[in-house]
XYZ file of C-alpha atoms in Angstrom:
525
model
C -2.145 -48.434 -73.042
C -1.952 -44.806 -74.004
C 1.261 -43.148 -72.973
C 0.780 -40.294 -70.460
C 1.757 -36.869 -71.775
C 3.807 -34.524 -69.591
C 3.639 -31.673 -72.100
C 1.320 -29.403 -70.024
C 3.502 -29.770 -66.923
C 6.604 -29.131 -69.021
C 5.095 -25.940 -70.442
C 4.204 -24.718 -66.947
C 7.721 -25.502 -65.718
C 9.253 -23.538 -68.595
C 6.966 -20.558 -67.917
C 7.864 -20.546 -64.220
C 11.576 -20.970 -64.952
C 11.480 -18.172 -67.514
C 9.672 -15.975 -65.009
C 12.353 -16.576 -62.365
C 15.120 -15.786 -64.879
C 13.364 -12.627 -66.066
C 12.725 -11.565 -62.503
C 16.436 -11.694 -61.740
C 17.385 -10.084 -65.050
C 14.916 -7.242 -64.540
C 16.031 -6.302 -61.065
C 17.832 -3.050 -61.982
C 15.070 -1.944 -64.349
C 11.689 -2.388 -62.732
C 12.119 -0.740 -59.348
C 11.701 3.032 -59.353
C 14.184 4.537 -56.878
C 13.413 7.686 -54.918
C 15.760 10.644 -54.946
C 16.273 12.139 -51.505
C 13.598 14.516 -50.150
C 11.718 15.123 -53.417
C 9.138 17.881 -53.534
C 7.959 17.181 -57.030
C 8.924 15.407 -60.226
C 9.678 17.193 -63.469
C 7.080 15.300 -65.491
C 4.039 15.765 -63.214
C 3.864 19.558 -63.108
C 0.325 20.407 -64.148
C -0.627 16.717 -64.243
C -4.170 15.954 -63.062
C -2.793 13.719 -60.256
C 0.086 16.009 -59.202
C -1.190 16.796 -55.675
C -1.741 13.132 -54.904
C 1.597 11.942 -56.284
C 3.520 14.606 -54.373
C 1.698 13.759 -51.143
C 2.496 10.041 -51.480
C 6.107 10.799 -52.426
C 6.519 12.878 -49.271
C 5.249 9.895 -47.280
C 7.660 7.575 -49.151
C 4.753 5.531 -50.509
C 5.545 6.073 -54.204
C 8.951 6.585 -55.723
C 10.537 8.312 -58.688
C 13.601 7.624 -60.798
C 17.152 8.679 -59.973
C 18.421 9.062 -63.507
C 16.105 11.861 -64.658
C 14.068 12.883 -61.576
C 10.799 11.771 -63.171
C 7.775 9.857 -61.972
C 6.475 8.601 -65.346
C 2.808 8.859 -64.325
C 1.380 7.246 -67.447
C 3.512 4.109 -67.387
C 1.817 0.842 -66.323
C 2.402 -0.703 -62.903
C 3.388 -4.333 -62.638
C 2.316 -6.598 -59.795
C 5.634 -6.290 -57.944
C 5.544 -2.487 -58.061
C 1.927 -2.477 -56.931
C 2.839 -4.740 -54.005
C 5.620 -2.347 -53.003
C 3.268 0.653 -53.034
C 0.550 -1.117 -51.047
C 3.067 -2.442 -48.524
C 4.307 1.099 -47.877
C 0.810 2.616 -47.764
C -0.781 0.219 -45.267
C 1.867 -1.042 -42.845
C -0.530 -1.435 -39.919
C -2.997 -3.845 -41.524
C -2.746 -7.101 -39.529
C -1.474 -10.273 -41.150
C -4.323 -12.748 -41.589
C -3.013 -15.187 -44.216
C -0.308 -17.837 -44.168
C 2.808 -16.880 -46.137
C 3.267 -18.448 -49.583
C 6.678 -19.009 -51.120
C 6.018 -18.067 -54.717
C 8.196 -20.045 -57.097
C 8.821 -17.027 -59.343
C 9.772 -14.623 -56.507
C 13.220 -15.546 -55.170
C 14.190 -14.381 -51.707
C 16.769 -11.946 -53.102
C 14.244 -10.256 -55.402
C 13.864 -6.536 -54.602
C 10.108 -6.837 -53.928
C 10.187 -10.177 -52.078
C 9.311 -8.722 -48.658
C 6.630 -6.442 -50.078
C 4.986 -9.334 -51.950
C 5.040 -11.490 -48.832
C 3.635 -8.574 -46.883
C 0.640 -7.873 -49.132
C -0.071 -11.556 -49.522
C -0.219 -12.158 -45.760
C -2.375 -9.050 -45.280
C -4.968 -10.183 -47.795
C -4.338 -7.613 -50.532
C -2.904 -9.916 -53.207
C -2.798 -13.640 -53.838
C -0.922 -15.791 -56.322
C -1.640 -15.330 -60.004
C -1.869 -19.085 -60.425
C -1.375 -21.111 -57.266
C 2.223 -20.584 -56.155
C 3.023 -18.374 -59.158
C 2.902 -14.603 -58.468
C 3.899 -13.253 -61.893
C 5.595 -10.110 -60.528
C 6.349 -8.554 -63.934
C 2.784 -8.773 -65.216
C 1.056 -5.395 -65.465
C -1.860 -5.149 -63.037
C -5.259 -4.180 -64.524
C -7.242 -1.375 -62.906
C -9.942 -3.775 -61.785
C -7.444 -6.002 -59.948
C -5.831 -3.015 -58.238
C -9.219 -1.918 -56.888
C -10.176 -5.455 -55.862
C -6.874 -5.751 -53.974
C -7.571 -2.559 -52.015
C -11.108 -3.606 -51.128
C -9.949 -7.047 -49.997
C -6.968 -5.861 -47.981
C -8.866 -3.020 -46.296
C -11.824 -5.331 -45.661
C -14.431 -2.921 -46.998
C -18.010 -4.193 -47.082
C -20.788 -2.911 -49.375
C -23.872 -1.375 -47.762
C -25.358 1.064 -50.273
C -24.181 0.130 -53.776
C -24.997 -3.205 -55.375
C -23.193 -4.904 -58.235
C -26.383 -4.529 -60.306
C -25.953 -0.754 -60.240
C -22.542 -0.797 -61.897
C -23.935 -0.503 -65.429
C -25.810 2.614 -64.302
C -22.703 4.160 -62.769
C -20.180 3.224 -65.476
C -20.699 3.321 -69.243
C -18.546 0.189 -69.540
C -19.914 -1.510 -66.425
C -20.647 -4.648 -68.463
C -16.881 -5.101 -68.986
C -16.282 -5.676 -65.280
C -15.398 -9.345 -64.675
C -18.001 -11.243 -62.700
C -15.588 -12.025 -59.854
C -14.862 -8.325 -59.340
C -18.364 -6.801 -59.446
C -19.037 -6.866 -55.716
C -15.596 -5.416 -54.947
C -15.958 -2.647 -57.557
C -19.372 -1.748 -56.128
C -17.747 -1.542 -52.698
C -14.847 0.525 -54.036
C -17.287 2.938 -55.681
C -19.288 3.323 -52.477
C -16.075 4.137 -50.615
C -14.859 6.668 -53.229
C -11.787 4.643 -54.228
C -12.524 4.636 -57.968
C -10.793 7.410 -59.915
C -11.495 7.620 -63.657
C -9.557 10.105 -65.787
C -10.542 11.782 -68.070
C -14.120 10.408 -68.135
C -15.486 9.641 -64.683
C -18.140 7.392 -66.241
C -15.617 5.055 -67.918
C -13.961 2.563 -65.590
C -11.723 0.830 -68.183
C -11.545 -2.148 -65.805
C -9.266 -4.351 -67.887
C -6.802 -1.654 -68.901
C -3.390 -1.778 -67.164
C -3.344 0.637 -64.235
C -0.922 3.513 -64.641
C 1.348 4.831 -61.923
C -0.810 7.950 -61.577
C -4.013 5.907 -61.340
C -2.626 3.601 -58.653
C -1.449 6.662 -56.726
C -4.943 8.167 -56.785
C -6.561 4.905 -55.676
C -4.222 4.898 -52.681
C -4.822 8.596 -51.989
C -8.541 7.952 -51.842
C -8.019 5.072 -49.439
C -5.713 6.851 -46.995
C -6.841 10.455 -47.335
C -10.598 10.461 -46.782
C -10.446 13.510 -44.530
C -7.538 15.426 -46.038
C -7.981 19.166 -45.879
C -6.070 19.562 -49.116
C -7.712 18.307 -52.288
C -5.450 15.451 -53.431
C -7.617 14.078 -56.251
C -9.786 16.341 -58.446
C -13.370 15.629 -57.443
C -14.597 15.501 -61.055
C -12.676 12.245 -61.593
C -13.898 10.428 -58.472
C -16.686 7.972 -59.272
C -19.509 8.341 -56.768
C -23.121 7.367 -56.423
C -25.786 9.496 -54.787
C -27.113 8.228 -51.471
C -30.638 8.712 -52.832
C -30.135 6.240 -55.692
C -31.976 3.024 -54.824
C -29.966 -0.115 -54.339
C -31.120 -3.114 -56.331
C -29.472 -5.608 -54.018
C -31.849 -7.876 -52.161
C -30.790 -8.178 -48.560
C -32.279 -8.918 -45.204
C -33.221 -5.973 -42.996
C -30.268 -4.842 -40.920
C -30.639 -5.442 -37.209
C -30.906 -2.377 -35.010
C -27.630 -1.618 -33.218
C -27.540 -2.675 -29.614
C -25.362 0.314 -28.694
C -26.148 3.970 -29.275
C -24.633 5.822 -32.229
C -21.230 7.345 -31.615
C -21.538 10.980 -30.587
C -19.339 13.258 -32.679
C -18.027 16.288 -30.813
C -17.455 19.615 -32.568
C -13.867 20.501 -33.388
C -13.567 23.074 -30.627
C -15.718 21.568 -27.866
C -14.244 22.413 -24.440
C -13.952 19.785 -21.688
C -17.344 18.907 -20.270
C -16.423 20.276 -16.855
C -16.011 23.779 -18.307
C -19.666 23.983 -19.249
C -21.694 26.102 -16.827
C -24.412 24.480 -14.794
C -27.068 26.718 -16.330
C -27.123 24.758 -19.594
C -30.321 22.811 -20.286
C -30.160 19.024 -20.225
C -29.752 17.237 -23.554
C -32.698 14.990 -22.690
C -34.933 18.087 -22.559
C -34.141 19.214 -26.116
C -36.983 19.071 -28.629
C -36.991 18.796 -32.408
C -37.199 22.314 -33.836
C -36.238 21.749 -37.477
C -36.082 18.792 -39.856
C -34.398 18.579 -43.260
C -34.288 15.693 -45.715
C -32.734 14.866 -49.065
C -33.011 11.385 -50.521
C -32.260 8.884 -47.771
C -30.520 11.421 -45.544
C -32.553 12.960 -42.759
C -31.275 15.576 -40.306
C -32.988 16.842 -37.176
C -32.083 19.905 -35.140
C -33.053 19.652 -31.477
C -32.789 22.697 -29.224
C -33.919 24.090 -25.895
C -36.178 26.677 -27.585
C -37.757 27.504 -30.917
C -36.381 31.074 -30.756
C -33.261 31.954 -28.738
C -31.179 28.869 -27.920
C -28.154 27.973 -25.804
C -27.724 24.331 -26.782
C -28.562 22.241 -29.836
C -28.111 18.693 -31.009
C -27.857 17.569 -34.638
C -29.048 14.035 -35.390
C -28.298 12.550 -38.816
C -29.709 9.308 -40.195
C -28.827 7.495 -43.414
C -31.335 5.002 -44.782
C -33.000 4.969 -41.378
C -29.803 4.291 -39.418
C -28.722 6.902 -36.863
C -25.059 7.673 -37.595
C -24.389 10.954 -35.784
C -25.523 12.866 -32.703
C -23.549 16.076 -32.341
C -24.037 18.433 -29.395
C -23.149 22.108 -29.900
C -23.369 25.015 -27.497
C -23.488 28.606 -28.678
C -20.601 29.344 -26.310
C -18.518 26.613 -27.963
C -18.730 28.483 -31.250
C -18.361 32.021 -29.914
C -15.803 31.416 -27.146
C -14.263 27.925 -27.301
C -12.821 26.716 -24.010
C -14.280 29.621 -22.024
C -16.737 29.044 -19.188
C -19.601 31.225 -20.331
C -23.174 31.170 -21.592
C -24.067 32.418 -25.048
C -27.347 32.475 -26.912
C -28.166 32.430 -30.578
C -30.779 31.864 -33.251
C -30.971 29.224 -35.971
C -31.318 31.030 -39.303
C -31.325 28.067 -41.665
C -31.072 24.291 -41.559
C -30.884 22.254 -44.736
C -29.470 19.203 -46.501
C -27.841 19.973 -49.845
C -24.928 18.884 -52.026
C -22.550 21.791 -51.488
C -19.548 20.353 -53.335
C -21.348 18.550 -56.156
C -19.984 15.128 -55.232
C -23.370 13.373 -54.930
C -22.913 13.175 -51.158
C -25.082 15.854 -49.495
C -23.882 17.939 -46.577
C -25.919 19.220 -43.621
C -25.759 23.012 -43.276
C -26.635 24.967 -40.122
C -26.617 28.784 -40.166
C -26.603 30.651 -36.844
C -26.594 34.200 -35.479
C -24.867 34.231 -32.073
C -24.782 36.933 -29.411
C -21.225 37.893 -28.529
C -19.648 40.361 -26.129
C -20.275 44.137 -26.278
C -23.746 43.589 -27.735
C -22.275 42.303 -31.003
C -23.788 39.531 -33.061
C -21.834 37.269 -35.406
C -22.911 34.884 -38.129
C -21.672 31.284 -38.077
C -22.127 28.165 -40.188
C -21.561 24.511 -39.357
C -21.280 22.001 -42.194
C -21.402 18.249 -41.602
C -19.608 16.127 -44.184
C -19.825 12.330 -44.443
C -16.713 10.167 -44.615
C -17.735 6.917 -46.354
C -14.565 5.139 -45.288
C -14.907 5.967 -41.596
C -18.723 5.822 -41.781
C -19.154 9.009 -39.778
C -19.810 12.724 -40.093
C -17.171 15.380 -39.509
C -17.938 19.052 -39.049
C -16.287 22.253 -40.163
C -17.212 25.563 -38.518
C -17.061 28.918 -40.254
C -17.319 32.323 -38.623
C -18.601 34.875 -41.134
C -18.537 37.848 -38.791
C -20.881 40.817 -38.905
C -22.586 39.770 -42.138
C -23.678 36.402 -43.434
C -23.029 34.881 -46.846
C -25.330 34.575 -49.833
C -25.705 31.122 -51.387
C -25.732 31.173 -55.176
C -26.710 28.044 -57.095
C -28.027 29.717 -60.231
C -26.558 28.198 -63.412
C -23.624 26.828 -61.426
C -22.445 23.223 -61.272
C -21.089 23.732 -57.748
C -22.773 26.255 -55.400
C -20.816 29.301 -54.327
C -21.040 31.293 -51.107
C -20.704 35.042 -51.640
C -19.317 37.096 -48.784
C -17.388 40.349 -48.287
C -13.915 40.977 -46.882
C -14.611 42.376 -43.426
C -10.983 43.279 -42.772
C -11.740 46.381 -44.841
C -14.728 47.120 -42.636
C -12.519 47.301 -39.558
C -9.721 49.200 -41.283
C -11.868 51.879 -42.935
C -14.869 51.940 -40.579
C -17.216 50.908 -43.400
C -20.094 48.629 -42.397
C -22.116 48.344 -45.611
C -21.178 44.870 -46.927
C -21.790 45.696 -50.585
C -19.058 48.373 -50.427
C -16.376 45.858 -49.395
C -14.329 43.531 -51.660
C -16.096 40.375 -52.771
C -15.105 37.019 -51.310
C -16.426 33.953 -53.090
C -16.049 30.543 -51.504
C -16.751 26.966 -52.498
C -16.975 24.110 -50.040
C -14.610 21.386 -51.251
C -12.973 18.427 -49.497
C -14.158 19.445 -46.062
C -13.094 23.083 -46.105
C -13.979 26.471 -47.555
C -11.807 27.396 -50.515
C -11.474 30.964 -51.787
C -12.343 30.901 -55.505
C -12.925 34.633 -55.951
C -10.492 35.015 -58.844
C -12.325 32.331 -60.818
C -15.437 34.526 -61.014
C -14.162 37.551 -62.909
C -17.618 38.513 -64.173
C -18.799 38.905 -60.581
C -15.754 41.055 -59.808
C -16.254 43.270 -62.876
C -19.921 43.746 -62.068
C -19.145 44.613 -58.456
C -16.382 47.040 -59.453
C -18.833 48.806 -61.730
C -21.082 49.326 -58.691
C -18.130 50.522 -56.604
C -17.083 53.006 -59.304
C -20.582 54.462 -59.336
C -20.423 54.765 -55.548
C -17.063 56.590 -55.757
C -18.458 59.137 -58.197
C -21.583 59.576 -56.066
C -19.513 60.201 -52.930
C -17.296 62.671 -54.773
C -20.356 64.736 -55.677
C -21.647 64.584 -52.100
C -18.148 65.256 -50.687
C -18.286 62.075 -48.611
C -15.365 59.887 -47.521
C -14.050 57.732 -50.378
C -11.340 55.678 -48.718
C -13.236 52.427 -48.047
C -14.783 52.258 -51.515
C -11.507 53.169 -53.225
C -9.719 50.434 -51.298
C -12.346 47.827 -52.244
C -12.238 48.867 -55.907
C -8.449 48.580 -56.087
C -8.420 45.264 -54.239
C -10.676 43.798 -56.909
C -8.617 45.346 -59.720
C -5.682 43.339 -58.370
C -7.814 40.181 -58.423
C -8.748 40.953 -62.026
C -5.072 41.318 -62.927
C -5.560 44.958 -63.947
C -4.085 46.889 -61.026
C -2.320 49.500 -63.191
C -5.559 50.569 -64.838
C -7.219 50.637 -61.429
C -4.593 52.929 -59.946
C -4.765 55.223 -62.963
C -8.537 55.571 -62.475
C -8.233 56.234 -58.741
C -5.417 58.756 -59.164
C -7.722 60.733 -61.451
C -10.767 60.487 -59.169
C -9.195 60.881 -55.726
C -7.961 64.468 -55.528
C -8.202 64.932 -51.756
C -5.324 66.822 -50.106
C -4.183 63.688 -48.238
C -3.608 61.638 -51.411
C 0.192 61.635 -50.999
C -0.217 60.020 -47.572
C -3.247 57.850 -48.397
C -1.915 56.156 -51.534
C 1.270 54.706 -49.928
C -0.783 53.584 -46.918
C -3.309 51.950 -49.230
C -0.596 50.122 -51.179
C 0.803 48.820 -47.898
C -2.667 47.699 -46.761
C -3.365 45.851 -50.010
C 0.001 44.118 -49.685
C -0.685 43.207 -46.059
C -4.072 41.681 -46.946
C -2.596 39.643 -49.807
C -4.221 41.381 -52.746
C -0.960 42.374 -54.423
C 0.468 38.841 -54.443
C 1.277 37.695 -57.946
C 0.919 41.172 -59.447
C 3.725 42.782 -61.385
């Protein structure tokens, strides 16, 4: 009879024993320890993931190193470190699994509780049965799979067959992970630096990469941009899914109604408002599989409107807005307005279109003000959120020509009030982009626009000098933009030569104070 060999079991025992020994030996080395109240780390200044890392450090989710106050963003993350980060990031996820006593994670190991935590919450399982392998570096694909599993995300739009279309190296994704990676992509968890089209699934995840995965999972509606949008892998809603699935049943309950940010209590609304059931579709906009309808009480002057948004035929939002809510939030009053534009477009170039509503609303003292409402989809929360923008006496101009991301051109109306100048083109330019759910001022990034506008303002100054007209508003706008261009000294030299009015000794100090008050002199020498 052939003698039974115990060599395989012996090898496994040696590996496990060696792992336990190494785990104990490595205790002082593998755990990054946080210095007290850090604001930043020396080695992430200017790093592509800086905003995200600093945000997580403030929340005590990621940690740096005592000895040199660094974060080491490009170092790989091992499974124990990943467990510690996930345990800190998602403490409220319920425990659904039975605890496993991993043979290579002793109870006095620094990450023992974190490993138990993520295992019971469904994020991570054993590497091989009851072996956890805490010192093994975790690949990017496994980090993403862990997040999808623990957060219980389900795919609805992206299929695993689409991965080779989304990622250049989609064929390198292990078969077991394809569904989870498709789900992670749909939910904007995948961050690929420097090439958004390369997933590098089997490459060890770095500390910066893990941080950005977590930021995407916990910060879907952050006002501040934590992860640069150009590195977030996304798929357009209009791209067809190749997954074969049964038709989804119609929901038995109505879609959740999303209220505007400043909606007053329902009892403050006057009785003269029309009933929502009486509203009729006045405008329809569609892009890909997103359809938006604007219902209102009239096709001209309106008091009340409702925005309905459907995705792939499913109603996901019904938002009710009154003109008074925009013009005078919380005040019991009736306001009217007109819908100027209603469209679906990708305002922030992230492949997820927004719904844009432009309005002109009657305000007090016979004034009219321009407003915009933008609806942005949160794929994690599966709902739309709105942001409202008051433009004031003039609207914006949307510019998409030769631009990757559209810009909204407006004018600084603080100058209009200060200098009694109501021609928009004679005020300082304001250029906005819609990013991460808010309007961001990007005026200084468009120096050619500023130079061109200052050329127009200079012509206007010379024209007004000849006609002996007031120069103050145009001079102020010109100098404001010279500050934005970083050439304030040359601007002042020009104005000191052109403005020879008797009040110059009073006007110039007042103008300097005004430009400081409005923020134009910040950062200038």
